[in-house]
Amino acid sequence: DQQVKQNSPSLSVQEGRISILNCDYTNSMFDYFLWYKKYPAEGPTFLISISSIKDKNEDGRFTVFLNKSAKHLSLHIVPSQPGDSAVYFCAASSFTGTASKLTFGTGTRLQVTL
Amino acid sequence: EAQVTQNPRYLITVTGKKLTVTCSQNMNHEYMSWYRQDPGLGLRQIYYSMNVEVTDKGDVPEGYKVSRKEKRNFPLILESPSPNQTSLYFCASSSLAGETQYFGPGTRLLVL
């Protein structure tokens, strides 16, 4: 049962345009959401996060939007650059009583073309 | 430099031959975790540890063991590897469970 879903395995965007990566979740207990970026042969690196008490968080070219009623979050990258080409993982956190646990989506491969 | 290190980075082994993948972090983090990444399945948690001598199962713990004798180290042990454990493994650490986790570079394992 995939509690965090990224339905688009890949996305291609032209340099300078907006990239929008989507993520849906099913568990209403999730209260913190993160995006990680992964280059080949490297571990995932943290990109941006958002708490469930907010609906938007911005960091430079990266903005994450959270729609709790729809259980949907999205990552916007504006403008997209070739160096943004990577796999992006959405992750959600919930407190289990003893620890918080991260649940990851399957990832979206973003390719930014010239 | 703050980092999570894993060794080895690449490993080819045969079914049934015990192996250990080491993980070490230099950030004094309490929380450490192991994940495996498989095509179409994303990152799935194998085991995690809240602190020294405190470990617990994640989503896919079968066939794996861990130990946390020191705060900085969290080795992953495969007592009798099988081909379905062929995967890309990541170790991660954080100061608080669920907060931003820092990942190691990964260990690619092939079990023949």
Short mmCIF file of N, CA and C in Angstrom, two decimals, chain A residues 54 60 72:
data_model
loop_
_atom_site.label_atom_id
_atom_site.label_comp_id
_atom_site.label_asym_id
_atom_site.label_seq_id
_atom_site.Cartn_x
_atom_site.Cartn_y
_atom_site.Cartn_z
N LYS A 54 1.08 24.96 7.36
CA LYS A 54 1.28 25.95 6.30
C LYS A 54 0.73 25.40 4.99
N GLY A 60 14.15 30.40 -2.48
CA GLY A 60 14.78 30.73 -3.75
C GLY A 60 13.90 30.32 -4.92
N HIS A 72 -2.49 16.60 -1.19
CA HIS A 72 -1.66 16.79 -2.37
C HIS A 72 -0.61 17.86 -2.09
#
